[in-house]
Amino acid sequence: MYPSAALVQGSDGNFYGTTSNGGGNGSYGTVFKMTPAGVLTTLVEFTGNGDSNKGSSPVAELVQASDGAFYGTTWRGGANNLARCSR
């Protein structure tokens, strides 16, 4: 896995980030959480244009909205395999 953007500290104090590849679904990338103590949890494994978690190669940092949800983009996936914006 290769982190592809800066970590973002969430309102819960944890750090969130993306990898442009890695994960168990053919190396399409992940979204992860890391606690201040260094415990790492994979939250999303992208599937390319699979049935769920569509998209691949997230390369920008996440943004946390006022509702607490994180939003991000992927370099590939979605219509015409050009890009995708995800919650």
GROMACS .gro file of C-alpha atoms in nm:
model
   87
    1MET     CA    1   0.000   0.000   0.000
    2TYR     CA    2   0.120   0.346  -0.083
    3PRO     CA    3  -0.030   0.645   0.099
    4SER     CA    4  -0.124   0.893  -0.169
    5ALA     CA    5  -0.211   1.211   0.020
    6ALA     CA    6  -0.172   1.378   0.356
    7LEU     CA    7  -0.351   1.237   0.657
    8VAL     CA    8  -0.657   1.425   0.783
    9GLN     CA    9  -0.735   1.439   1.153
   10GLY     CA   10  -1.104   1.372   1.207
   11SER     CA   11  -1.325   1.533   1.466
   12ASP     CA   12  -1.294   1.208   1.666
   13GLY     CA   13  -0.915   1.259   1.699
   14ASN     CA   14  -0.823   0.973   1.464
   15PHE     CA   15  -0.630   1.016   1.140
   16TYR     CA   16  -0.776   0.921   0.802
   17GLY     CA   17  -0.607   0.867   0.468
   18THR     CA   18  -0.602   0.684   0.138
   19THR     CA   19  -0.371   0.451  -0.049
   20SER     CA   20  -0.363   0.453  -0.427
   21ASN     CA   21  -0.329   0.076  -0.441
   22GLY     CA   22  -0.343  -0.217  -0.203
   23GLY     CA   23  -0.641  -0.383  -0.043
   24GLY     CA   24  -0.786  -0.725  -0.099
   25ASN     CA   25  -0.988  -0.652  -0.412
   26GLY     CA   26  -0.720  -0.643  -0.680
   27SER     CA   27  -0.511  -0.353  -0.551
   28TYR     CA   28  -0.759  -0.075  -0.632
   29GLY     CA   29  -0.677   0.127  -0.321
   30THR     CA   30  -0.810   0.180   0.029
   31VAL     CA   31  -0.939   0.431   0.282
   32PHE     CA   32  -0.793   0.379   0.629
   33LYS     CA   33  -0.810   0.508   0.985
   34MET     CA   34  -0.517   0.531   1.224
   35THR     CA   35  -0.557   0.605   1.594
   36PRO     CA   36  -0.314   0.839   1.772
   37ALA     CA   37  -0.162   0.520   1.922
   38GLY     CA   38  -0.090   0.388   1.571
   39VAL     CA   39  -0.363   0.123   1.537
   40LEU     CA   40  -0.445   0.092   1.166
   41THR     CA   41  -0.790  -0.009   1.035
   42THR     CA   42  -0.888  -0.044   0.668
   43LEU     CA   43  -1.231   0.113   0.622
   44VAL     CA   44  -1.284   0.073   0.246
   45GLU     CA   45  -1.125  -0.152  -0.015
   46PHE     CA   46  -1.211  -0.021  -0.360
   47THR     CA   47  -1.326  -0.268  -0.626
   48GLY     CA   48  -1.269  -0.081  -0.952
   49ASN     CA   49  -1.613  -0.100  -1.110
   50GLY     CA   50  -1.728  -0.396  -0.900
   51ASP     CA   51  -2.066  -0.433  -0.732
   52SER     CA   52  -1.973  -0.220  -0.429
   53ASN     CA   53  -1.710   0.039  -0.332
   54LYS     CA   54  -1.673   0.140  -0.695
   55GLY     CA   55  -1.372   0.340  -0.799
   56SER     CA   56  -0.998   0.293  -0.780
   57SER     CA   57  -0.677   0.477  -0.708
   58PRO     CA   58  -0.777   0.745  -0.458
   59VAL     CA   59  -0.503   1.009  -0.482
   60ALA     CA   60  -0.632   1.313  -0.290
   61GLU     CA   61  -0.676   1.371   0.079
   62LEU     CA   62  -1.016   1.321   0.235
   63VAL     CA   63  -1.242   1.606   0.346
   64GLN     CA   64  -1.462   1.581   0.655
   65ALA     CA   65  -1.797   1.757   0.619
   66SER     CA   66  -1.998   1.919   0.897
   67ASP     CA   67  -2.212   1.602   0.918
   68GLY     CA   68  -1.899   1.406   1.020
   69ALA     CA   69  -1.883   1.205   0.696
   70PHE     CA   70  -1.566   1.193   0.490
   71TYR     CA   71  -1.563   1.260   0.117
   72GLY     CA   72  -1.297   1.182  -0.139
   73THR     CA   73  -1.224   1.118  -0.501
   74THR     CA   74  -1.071   0.838  -0.701
   75TRP     CA   75  -0.863   0.872  -1.013
   76ARG     CA   76  -1.049   0.591  -1.190
   77GLY     CA   77  -1.392   0.431  -1.175
   78GLY     CA   78  -1.742   0.561  -1.229
   79ALA     CA   79  -1.890   0.644  -1.568
   80ASN     CA   80  -1.640   0.584  -1.848
   81ASN     CA   81  -1.376   0.488  -1.587
   82LEU     CA   82  -1.266   0.853  -1.558
   83ALA     CA   83  -1.318   0.937  -1.190
   84ARG     CA   84  -1.554   0.908  -0.896
   85CYS     CA   85  -1.652   1.115  -0.592
   86SER     CA   86  -1.750   0.911  -0.285
   87ARG     CA   87  -1.885   0.945   0.065
   0.00000   0.00000   0.00000
